[in-house]
XYZ file of N, CA, C and O in Angstrom:
224
model
N 2.744 -11.915 7.445
C 3.467 -11.309 6.458
C 2.798 -11.375 5.214
O 3.429 -10.521 4.101
N 2.185 -12.058 4.772
C 1.442 -12.306 3.476
C 0.590 -11.008 3.107
O 0.348 -10.767 2.117
N 0.169 -10.408 4.280
C -0.597 -9.159 3.987
C 0.076 -8.150 3.400
O -0.286 -7.232 2.622
N 1.583 -8.366 3.430
C 2.461 -7.227 2.781
C 2.478 -7.449 1.217
O 2.952 -6.433 0.696
N 2.106 -8.602 0.918
C 2.173 -8.825 -0.625
C 0.770 -8.264 -1.316
O 0.579 -8.494 -2.329
N -0.165 -7.819 -0.593
C -1.483 -7.462 -1.069
C -1.396 -5.746 -1.512
O -0.955 -5.086 -0.498
N -1.813 -5.658 -2.450
C -1.758 -3.965 -3.059
C -2.841 -3.225 -2.145
O -2.329 -2.179 -1.986
N -3.597 -3.870 -1.716
C -4.604 -2.975 -1.060
C -3.917 -2.399 0.234
O -4.395 -1.573 0.880
N -3.004 -3.359 0.924
C -2.292 -2.909 2.170
C -1.562 -1.540 1.781
O -1.523 -0.541 2.779
N -0.783 -1.828 0.936
C -0.043 -0.641 0.379
C -0.878 0.664 0.126
O -0.405 1.681 0.221
N -2.051 0.400 -0.640
C -2.831 1.784 -0.869
C -3.177 2.234 0.404
O -3.441 3.359 0.350
N -3.772 1.365 1.275
C -4.256 1.919 2.729
C -3.302 2.634 3.392
O -3.321 3.718 3.910
N -1.768 2.148 3.283
C -0.741 3.048 4.060
C -0.536 4.232 3.260
O -0.294 5.153 3.855
N -0.687 4.216 1.891
C -0.352 5.539 1.201
C -1.571 6.509 1.546
O -1.402 7.628 1.566
N -2.834 6.043 1.692
C -3.912 6.768 2.014
C -3.798 7.365 3.290
O -3.905 8.611 3.495
N -3.360 6.662 4.346
C -3.149 7.204 5.868
C -1.892 8.047 5.696
O -1.997 9.272 6.282
N -0.896 7.952 5.131
C 0.139 8.872 5.171
C -0.356 9.986 4.354
O 0.271 11.385 4.937
N -0.951 9.822 3.363
C -1.273 11.204 2.280
C -2.418 11.944 3.306
O -2.276 13.235 3.205
N -3.110 11.470 4.244
C -4.013 12.093 4.917
C -3.308 12.840 6.032
O -3.826 13.882 6.286
N -2.272 12.206 6.504
C -1.563 12.955 7.872
C -0.575 13.903 7.167
O -0.108 14.911 8.057
N -0.322 14.037 5.989
C 1.004 14.880 5.503
C 0.611 16.093 5.602
O 1.473 17.105 6.070
N -0.603 16.815 5.263
C -0.732 18.072 5.294
C -1.002 18.660 7.023
O -0.760 19.701 7.129
N -1.219 17.583 7.845
C -1.139 18.103 9.175
C 0.146 17.859 9.944
O 0.060 18.398 11.127
N 1.113 17.506 9.279
C 2.350 17.439 10.071
C 3.433 18.167 9.784
O 4.373 18.229 10.510
N 3.081 19.454 9.219
C 3.963 20.506 9.493
C 5.323 20.237 8.626
O 5.360 19.975 7.337
N 6.551 20.352 9.440
C 7.977 20.358 8.627
C 7.933 18.759 8.054
O 8.823 18.528 6.944
N 7.334 17.777 8.344
C 7.475 16.481 7.842
C 6.504 16.220 6.665
O 6.606 15.075 6.170
N 5.754 17.165 6.244
C 4.911 17.011 5.104
C 5.402 16.444 3.919
O 4.928 15.467 3.355
N 6.597 16.982 3.555
C 7.241 16.566 2.232
C 7.558 15.324 2.157
O 7.547 14.257 1.312
N 8.096 14.709 3.472
C 8.478 13.467 3.716
C 7.336 12.461 3.750
O 7.416 11.254 3.154
N 6.349 12.724 4.230
C 5.289 12.017 4.191
C 4.448 11.859 2.957
O 3.919 10.610 2.621
N 4.544 12.895 2.101
C 3.929 12.874 1.001
C 4.811 11.954 0.113
O 4.238 11.071 -0.618
N 5.967 11.983 0.300
C 6.952 11.174 -0.581
C 6.879 9.779 -0.031
O 6.821 8.904 -1.182
N 6.775 9.418 1.022
C 6.450 8.199 1.545
C 5.221 7.597 1.088
O 4.809 6.358 0.706
N 4.098 8.399 1.067
C 2.781 8.074 0.260
C 2.774 7.606 -0.990
O 2.251 6.883 -1.502
N 3.729 8.381 -1.797
C 3.770 8.163 -3.199
C 4.558 6.741 -3.522
O 4.332 6.225 -4.371
N 5.579 6.590 -2.828
C 6.230 5.358 -2.746
C 5.152 4.128 -2.339
O 5.422 3.018 -3.147
N 4.295 4.162 -1.229
C 3.634 3.030 -1.012
C 2.592 2.936 -2.125
O 1.972 1.902 -2.443
N 2.073 3.967 -2.684
C 1.136 3.738 -3.743
C 1.763 3.250 -5.116
O 0.943 2.639 -5.639
N 2.832 3.746 -5.244
C 3.558 3.012 -6.428
C 3.874 1.588 -6.267
O 3.765 0.535 -6.871
N 4.275 0.874 -5.029
C 4.092 -0.306 -4.493
C 2.839 -0.994 -4.727
O 2.633 -2.170 -5.444
N 1.760 -0.542 -4.352
C 0.476 -0.943 -4.611
C 0.147 -1.255 -6.180
O -0.350 -2.110 -6.351
N 0.337 -0.367 -7.069
C 0.259 -0.431 -8.193
C 1.372 -1.451 -8.969
O 0.695 -2.168 -10.037
N 2.278 -1.721 -8.485
C 3.214 -2.590 -9.097
C 2.775 -4.161 -8.567
O 3.163 -5.078 -9.369
N 2.033 -4.318 -7.366
C 1.889 -5.632 -7.057
C 0.606 -6.082 -7.670
O -0.326 -5.233 -7.997
N 0.448 -7.319 -7.801
C -0.810 -8.013 -8.570
C -1.647 -8.611 -7.310
O -1.242 -9.080 -6.342
N -2.801 -8.404 -7.505
C -3.907 -8.884 -6.477
C -3.651 -10.514 -6.704
O -3.646 -11.197 -7.683
N -3.687 -11.115 -5.519
C -3.647 -12.596 -5.447
C -4.963 -13.040 -5.240
O -5.764 -12.765 -4.365
N -5.307 -13.984 -5.998
C -6.667 -14.853 -5.762
C -6.439 -15.822 -4.506
O -5.396 -16.233 -4.199
N -7.621 -15.765 -3.619
C -7.427 -16.470 -2.396
C -7.328 -18.171 -2.922
O -7.685 -18.609 -3.871
N -6.489 -18.809 -1.896
C -6.052 -20.249 -2.106
C -7.597 -20.958 -2.473
O -8.375 -20.824 -1.651
N -7.478 -21.861 -3.294
C -8.510 -22.780 -3.755
C -9.444 -21.959 -4.896
O -10.421 -22.569 -5.239
N -9.215 -20.698 -5.010
C -10.187 -20.246 -6.329
C -9.190 -20.255 -7.440
O -8.101 -19.556 -7.521
N -9.782 -20.380 -8.641
C -8.809 -20.304 -9.917
C -9.245 -19.021 -10.522
O -10.181 -18.268 -10.278
N -8.219 -18.494 -11.091
C -8.249 -17.207 -11.897
C -8.892 -17.306 -12.969
O -8.909 -18.150 -13.712
N -9.554 -16.385 -13.347
C -10.507 -16.259 -14.707
C -9.792 -15.419 -15.522
O -9.120 -14.603 -15.414
């Protein structure tokens, strides 16, 4: 579950949804909106330094 706190996870989800949106027909607007929401989560989250490494 810690993976859900990483921005790269949400960016990946946004990319996948965005790639499938044009191919999905009537679900395209919903997938595009979900991709935008996932991208917003990715921007809002901070990258976490691995445990044991100090932030610079």
